[in-house]
Amino acid sequence: MINPSQVISDFIEYKGKLIVAANNGGMYELSGKELVPLENQESLSGKMITDIIKMNDELLVGTKLDGCYVYDGGTLTSWRANVNGELKSHQLNKLLKLDDDKLAFGTIKNGVYIYDKKTGVSQILNKKSGLQNNTVLAMLKFEDQLWLGLDNGIARIKLNNAITYFTDNTGALGMVYDMEFHNERLYLS
């Protein structure tokens, strides 16, 4: 047992080592009973790490208000995906690898983003689209379903579903009289 001086927010096995994330924004390797700071991680100074996942041979490091970073075992760089700006705005909380091409990002302020690495497109599932609320505290993939632990209950999302349900809790959509799919876009009137 070790008694670290900082609050531990996450840990993950990576390349045969146990990598530990501290609440103060640092990543460490557990070596015996000591936490040894990783090199080249100055970008994380003062940033709260919320979650870490493996992505190919690298780690995707999520921070609360500064988006994601990629760690390759020696260097740390800002993740260059379109969705990273959205994650910075909506307080990233959880990361989950759904498959080789898709990642899920749970946020505190805007539900979950399902990101396709091949296309760069994100699907946003939030209160506006039918979630009970926008605060995602936990995520788990089971078979072809994504389960979310929310502030006030759970939600189940069927992944790879040919049918998408639109729930308009705001009344902005109104009645739909006609629909047409053209150039990969759905038009409603």
mmCIF file of C-alpha atoms in Angstrom:
data_model
loop_
_atom_site.group_PDB
_atom_site.id
_atom_site.type_symbol
_atom_site.label_atom_id
_atom_site.label_comp_id
_atom_site.label_asym_id
_atom_site.label_seq_id
_atom_site.Cartn_x
_atom_site.Cartn_y
_atom_site.Cartn_z
ATOM 1 C CA MET A 1 0.000 0.000 0.000
ATOM 2 C CA ILE A 2 1.199 3.497 -0.817
ATOM 3 C CA ASN A 3 -0.048 6.789 0.508
ATOM 4 C CA PRO A 4 0.339 9.338 -2.332
ATOM 5 C CA SER A 5 0.567 13.039 -1.565
ATOM 6 C CA GLN A 6 -1.869 13.859 -4.385
ATOM 7 C CA VAL A 7 -5.378 12.660 -5.176
ATOM 8 C CA ILE A 8 -5.329 9.839 -7.745
ATOM 9 C CA SER A 9 -7.925 10.340 -10.500
ATOM 10 C CA ASP A 10 -7.163 7.343 -12.748
ATOM 11 C CA PHE A 11 -4.693 4.589 -13.517
ATOM 12 C CA ILE A 12 -4.050 2.323 -16.483
ATOM 13 C CA GLU A 13 -1.636 -0.432 -17.520
ATOM 14 C CA TYR A 14 0.447 0.751 -20.474
ATOM 15 C CA LYS A 15 3.411 -1.066 -22.048
ATOM 16 C CA GLY A 16 3.882 -3.218 -18.950
ATOM 17 C CA LYS A 17 3.828 -0.240 -16.565
ATOM 18 C CA LEU A 18 1.146 1.086 -14.235
ATOM 19 C CA ILE A 19 0.502 4.718 -15.193
ATOM 20 C CA VAL A 20 -1.181 6.835 -12.523
ATOM 21 C CA ALA A 21 -2.927 10.158 -13.089
ATOM 22 C CA ALA A 22 -3.051 12.713 -10.313
ATOM 23 C CA ASN A 23 -5.806 15.243 -9.810
ATOM 24 C CA ASN A 24 -3.266 18.063 -10.063
ATOM 25 C CA GLY A 25 -2.509 17.246 -13.687
ATOM 26 C CA GLY A 26 0.484 14.984 -13.522
ATOM 27 C CA MET A 27 1.055 11.447 -14.779
ATOM 28 C CA TYR A 28 3.308 9.067 -12.927
ATOM 29 C CA GLU A 29 4.659 5.543 -13.185
ATOM 30 C CA LEU A 30 4.227 3.375 -10.118
ATOM 31 C CA SER A 31 7.707 2.028 -9.446
ATOM 32 C CA GLY A 32 7.733 -0.145 -6.334
ATOM 33 C CA LYS A 33 6.028 2.057 -3.762
ATOM 34 C CA GLU A 34 6.901 5.359 -5.406
ATOM 35 C CA LEU A 35 5.153 7.503 -7.988
ATOM 36 C CA VAL A 36 7.793 8.659 -10.456
ATOM 37 C CA PRO A 37 6.733 11.593 -12.702
ATOM 38 C CA LEU A 38 6.690 10.838 -16.425
ATOM 39 C CA GLU A 39 8.912 13.005 -18.615
ATOM 40 C CA ASN A 40 7.691 15.557 -21.175
ATOM 41 C CA GLN A 41 4.266 16.189 -19.671
ATOM 42 C CA GLU A 42 4.527 19.893 -18.896
ATOM 43 C CA SER A 43 1.352 20.483 -20.965
ATOM 44 C CA LEU A 44 -0.653 18.825 -18.177
ATOM 45 C CA SER A 45 0.621 21.090 -15.420
ATOM 46 C CA GLY A 46 -2.324 22.405 -13.402
ATOM 47 C CA LYS A 47 -4.884 20.497 -15.486
ATOM 48 C CA MET A 48 -7.237 17.975 -13.900
ATOM 49 C CA ILE A 49 -6.982 14.564 -15.580
ATOM 50 C CA THR A 50 -10.388 12.891 -15.608
ATOM 51 C CA ASP A 51 -9.760 9.656 -17.535
ATOM 52 C CA ILE A 52 -7.216 7.766 -19.653
ATOM 53 C CA ILE A 53 -7.783 5.104 -22.327
ATOM 54 C CA LYS A 54 -5.583 3.163 -24.722
ATOM 55 C CA MET A 55 -5.884 4.230 -28.338
ATOM 56 C CA ASN A 56 -3.776 2.071 -30.658
ATOM 57 C CA ASP A 57 -0.252 2.162 -29.148
ATOM 58 C CA GLU A 58 -0.849 5.466 -27.390
ATOM 59 C CA LEU A 59 -2.794 6.801 -24.431
ATOM 60 C CA LEU A 60 -5.605 9.304 -24.838
ATOM 61 C CA VAL A 61 -5.521 11.491 -21.726
ATOM 62 C CA GLY A 62 -8.714 13.418 -20.966
ATOM 63 C CA THR A 63 -8.701 16.601 -18.910
ATOM 64 C CA LYS A 64 -11.634 18.368 -17.307
ATOM 65 C CA LEU A 65 -11.438 21.712 -19.161
ATOM 66 C CA ASP A 66 -8.564 21.379 -21.638
ATOM 67 C CA GLY A 67 -9.682 18.506 -23.851
ATOM 68 C CA CYS A 68 -7.562 15.491 -24.672
ATOM 69 C CA TYR A 69 -3.872 14.848 -25.112
ATOM 70 C CA VAL A 70 -2.038 11.939 -26.749
ATOM 71 C CA TYR A 71 0.841 10.266 -24.904
ATOM 72 C CA ASP A 72 3.071 7.905 -26.915
ATOM 73 C CA GLY A 73 5.319 6.774 -24.076
ATOM 74 C CA GLY A 74 7.752 9.658 -24.485
ATOM 75 C CA THR A 75 5.926 12.779 -25.635
ATOM 76 C CA LEU A 76 2.598 14.397 -24.902
ATOM 77 C CA THR A 77 0.751 16.408 -27.569
ATOM 78 C CA SER A 78 -2.652 18.023 -27.823
ATOM 79 C CA TRP A 79 -5.115 15.711 -29.609
ATOM 80 C CA ARG A 80 -5.864 17.134 -33.061
ATOM 81 C CA ALA A 81 -9.451 15.952 -33.507
ATOM 82 C CA ASN A 82 -12.378 18.267 -34.321
ATOM 83 C CA VAL A 83 -14.295 17.113 -31.254
ATOM 84 C CA ASN A 84 -11.534 18.275 -28.880
ATOM 85 C CA GLY A 85 -12.794 21.880 -28.939
ATOM 86 C CA GLU A 86 -16.281 20.739 -27.924
ATOM 87 C CA LEU A 87 -14.838 18.672 -25.080
ATOM 88 C CA LYS A 88 -13.002 21.727 -23.751
ATOM 89 C CA SER A 89 -16.283 23.662 -23.664
ATOM 90 C CA HIS A 90 -18.418 20.986 -22.001
ATOM 91 C CA GLN A 91 -16.242 19.648 -19.172
ATOM 92 C CA LEU A 92 -14.974 16.206 -20.178
ATOM 93 C CA ASN A 93 -15.548 13.549 -17.537
ATOM 94 C CA LYS A 94 -15.257 10.037 -19.058
ATOM 95 C CA LEU A 95 -13.612 8.332 -22.035
ATOM 96 C CA LEU A 96 -14.533 4.962 -23.523
ATOM 97 C CA LYS A 97 -13.195 3.114 -26.560
ATOM 98 C CA LEU A 98 -16.230 1.596 -28.292
ATOM 99 C CA ASP A 99 -14.284 -0.167 -31.072
ATOM 100 C CA ASP A 100 -11.223 0.464 -33.250
ATOM 101 C CA ASP A 101 -12.886 3.437 -34.965
ATOM 102 C CA LYS A 102 -15.243 4.927 -32.374
ATOM 103 C CA LEU A 103 -14.770 6.637 -29.031
ATOM 104 C CA ALA A 104 -17.317 7.899 -26.512
ATOM 105 C CA PHE A 105 -16.747 11.066 -24.483
ATOM 106 C CA GLY A 106 -18.966 11.677 -21.463
ATOM 107 C CA THR A 107 -19.262 15.305 -20.408
ATOM 108 C CA ILE A 108 -20.707 17.130 -17.437
ATOM 109 C CA LYS A 109 -22.474 19.841 -19.456
ATOM 110 C CA ASN A 110 -23.522 18.284 -22.788
ATOM 111 C CA GLY A 111 -24.135 14.549 -22.548
ATOM 112 C CA VAL A 112 -22.082 12.109 -24.601
ATOM 113 C CA TYR A 113 -20.207 12.519 -27.883
ATOM 114 C CA ILE A 114 -19.751 9.417 -30.028
ATOM 115 C CA TYR A 115 -16.777 10.182 -32.252
ATOM 116 C CA ASP A 116 -15.848 8.312 -35.429
ATOM 117 C CA LYS A 117 -12.063 8.531 -35.929
ATOM 118 C CA LYS A 118 -12.313 7.609 -39.623
ATOM 119 C CA THR A 119 -14.803 10.311 -40.611
ATOM 120 C CA GLY A 120 -14.097 12.898 -37.893
ATOM 121 C CA VAL A 121 -17.859 13.157 -37.282
ATOM 122 C CA SER A 122 -19.443 13.210 -33.822
ATOM 123 C CA GLN A 123 -22.940 12.229 -32.787
ATOM 124 C CA ILE A 124 -24.098 14.206 -29.747
ATOM 125 C CA LEU A 125 -26.569 12.639 -27.357
ATOM 126 C CA ASN A 126 -27.740 15.078 -24.701
ATOM 127 C CA LYS A 127 -30.869 16.341 -22.960
ATOM 128 C CA LYS A 128 -31.918 18.154 -26.110
ATOM 129 C CA SER A 129 -31.896 14.837 -28.016
ATOM 130 C CA GLY A 130 -33.565 12.772 -25.292
ATOM 131 C CA LEU A 131 -31.172 12.011 -22.401
ATOM 132 C CA GLN A 132 -32.578 12.567 -18.914
ATOM 133 C CA ASN A 133 -29.817 15.101 -18.263
ATOM 134 C CA ASN A 134 -26.400 16.145 -19.572
ATOM 135 C CA THR A 135 -24.181 14.930 -16.724
ATOM 136 C CA VAL A 136 -22.420 11.685 -17.666
ATOM 137 C CA LEU A 137 -20.722 10.178 -14.618
ATOM 138 C CA ALA A 138 -20.046 6.643 -15.910
ATOM 139 C CA MET A 139 -20.009 4.729 -19.208
ATOM 140 C CA LEU A 140 -19.936 1.020 -20.032
ATOM 141 C CA LYS A 141 -20.216 -0.823 -23.327
ATOM 142 C CA PHE A 142 -22.107 -4.119 -23.146
ATOM 143 C CA GLU A 143 -22.613 -5.979 -26.406
ATOM 144 C CA ASP A 144 -24.056 -3.408 -28.835
ATOM 145 C CA GLN A 145 -25.219 -1.004 -26.136
ATOM 146 C CA LEU A 146 -23.689 1.975 -24.376
ATOM 147 C CA TRP A 147 -24.869 2.351 -20.789
ATOM 148 C CA LEU A 148 -24.560 5.760 -19.148
ATOM 149 C CA GLY A 149 -24.619 6.586 -15.460
ATOM 150 C CA LEU A 150 -26.205 10.026 -15.209
ATOM 151 C CA ASP A 151 -26.881 12.473 -12.387
ATOM 152 C CA ASN A 152 -30.393 11.099 -11.968
ATOM 153 C CA GLY A 153 -30.397 7.559 -13.284
ATOM 154 C CA ILE A 154 -29.123 5.484 -16.171
ATOM 155 C CA ALA A 155 -29.550 5.545 -19.938
ATOM 156 C CA ARG A 156 -29.078 2.838 -22.572
ATOM 157 C CA ILE A 157 -28.018 3.714 -26.098
ATOM 158 C CA LYS A 158 -28.239 1.112 -28.844
ATOM 159 C CA LEU A 159 -25.074 1.473 -30.915
ATOM 160 C CA ASN A 160 -25.068 0.872 -34.677
ATOM 161 C CA ASN A 161 -28.823 1.233 -34.785
ATOM 162 C CA ALA A 162 -30.337 1.910 -38.204
ATOM 163 C CA ILE A 163 -33.090 3.943 -36.518
ATOM 164 C CA THR A 164 -32.486 7.267 -34.797
ATOM 165 C CA TYR A 165 -35.143 8.698 -32.511
ATOM 166 C CA PHE A 166 -35.472 12.447 -32.154
ATOM 167 C CA THR A 167 -37.018 13.676 -28.953
ATOM 168 C CA ASP A 168 -37.782 17.367 -28.966
ATOM 169 C CA ASN A 169 -38.234 18.397 -25.340
ATOM 170 C CA THR A 170 -37.868 22.077 -26.235
ATOM 171 C CA GLY A 171 -40.641 22.333 -28.812
ATOM 172 C CA ALA A 172 -38.247 23.847 -31.368
ATOM 173 C CA LEU A 173 -38.857 21.116 -33.948
ATOM 174 C CA GLY A 174 -42.640 21.256 -33.898
ATOM 175 C CA MET A 175 -44.757 19.189 -36.302
ATOM 176 C CA VAL A 176 -43.026 17.404 -39.153
ATOM 177 C CA TYR A 177 -44.981 17.387 -42.410
ATOM 178 C CA ASP A 178 -42.389 16.106 -44.845
ATOM 179 C CA MET A 179 -38.857 14.655 -44.948
ATOM 180 C CA GLU A 180 -36.273 14.258 -47.687
ATOM 181 C CA PHE A 181 -32.772 12.802 -47.618
ATOM 182 C CA HIS A 182 -30.436 14.591 -50.057
ATOM 183 C CA ASN A 183 -26.605 14.624 -50.274
ATOM 184 C CA GLU A 184 -26.249 12.802 -46.948
ATOM 185 C CA ARG A 185 -28.480 15.310 -45.113
ATOM 186 C CA LEU A 186 -31.993 14.928 -43.763
ATOM 187 C CA TYR A 187 -34.346 17.820 -44.523
ATOM 188 C CA LEU A 188 -37.519 18.329 -42.465
ATOM 189 C CA SER A 189 -40.442 20.654 -43.014
#
